[in-house]
C-alpha atoms as one frame of an Amber mdcrd trajectory, in Angstrom:
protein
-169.078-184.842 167.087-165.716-183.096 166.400-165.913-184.301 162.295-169.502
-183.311 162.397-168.023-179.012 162.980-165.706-179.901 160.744-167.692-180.887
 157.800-170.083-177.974 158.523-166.779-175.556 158.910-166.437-176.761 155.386
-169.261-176.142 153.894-170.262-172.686 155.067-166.705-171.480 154.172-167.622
-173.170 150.679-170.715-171.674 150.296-168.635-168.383 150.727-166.051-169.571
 147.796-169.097-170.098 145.946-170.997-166.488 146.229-167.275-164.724 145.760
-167.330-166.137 142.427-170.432-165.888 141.268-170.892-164.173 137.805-171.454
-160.469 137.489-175.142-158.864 135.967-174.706-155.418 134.203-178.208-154.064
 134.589-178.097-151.056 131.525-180.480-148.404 130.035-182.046-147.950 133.260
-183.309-145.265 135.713-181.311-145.881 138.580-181.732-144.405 141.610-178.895
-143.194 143.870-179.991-141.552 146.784-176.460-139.255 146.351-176.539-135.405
 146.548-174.083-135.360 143.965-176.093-137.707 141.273-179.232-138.714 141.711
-179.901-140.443 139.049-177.872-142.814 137.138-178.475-145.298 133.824-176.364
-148.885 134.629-175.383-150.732 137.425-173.052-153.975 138.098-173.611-156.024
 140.187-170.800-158.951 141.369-172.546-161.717 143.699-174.338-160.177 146.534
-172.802-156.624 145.757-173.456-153.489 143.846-169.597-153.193 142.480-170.491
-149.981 140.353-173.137-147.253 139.665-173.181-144.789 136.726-173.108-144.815
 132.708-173.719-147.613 130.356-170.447-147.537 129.124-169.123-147.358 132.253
-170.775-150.773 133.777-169.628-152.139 130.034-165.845-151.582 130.886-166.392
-152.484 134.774-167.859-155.647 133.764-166.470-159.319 132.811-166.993-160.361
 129.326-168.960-163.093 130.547-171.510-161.020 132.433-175.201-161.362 132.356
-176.233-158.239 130.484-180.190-157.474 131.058-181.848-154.433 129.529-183.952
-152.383 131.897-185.468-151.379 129.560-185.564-147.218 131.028-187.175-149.139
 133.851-187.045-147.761 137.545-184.274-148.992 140.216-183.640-148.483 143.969
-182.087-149.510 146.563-183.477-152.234 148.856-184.870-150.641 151.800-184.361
-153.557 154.840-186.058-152.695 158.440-184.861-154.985 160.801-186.497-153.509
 163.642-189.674-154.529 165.513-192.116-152.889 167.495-193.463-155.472 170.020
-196.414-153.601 171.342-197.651-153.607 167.651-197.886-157.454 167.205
């Protein structure tokens, strides 16, 4: 019982390694969405595993970004944040 935590200790703290080094996606000629008084609107974005690691210019996310990073075109194509609810109303179901 004791190797069986163990060996699952392992592997979620793997699966961790793994998403901390996943490869980076500069999303670029965009409309991106901020939801910020100060800029509402920006064109690129980066984004490192499960996280948004910058918001602003093109040439910005170009120098943020690995030179190995998936570059995809938006294309002036419309981005937001994801909106998650994790809230229930029980007298609704």
């Amino acid at each position: 019982m004791k190797n069986i935590a163990v060996f699952l200790l392992l592997i979620s703290m793997s699966v961790g390694i793994h998403s901390s080094l996943a490869d980076q996606q500069v999303f670029s000629n965009g409309r991106v969405f901020t939801a910020t008084v100060a800029d509402v609107w920006a064109e690129a974005l980066v984004v490192e595993g499960e996280r948004i690691v910058y918001v602003g210019t093109n040439e910005g996310a170009l120098e943020q970004a690995h030179q190995n990073a998936e570059r995809i075109d938006l294309q002036g194509r419309f981005v937001m944040p994801g909106i998650i609810d994790t809230h229930t109303h029980p007298g609704l179901i």
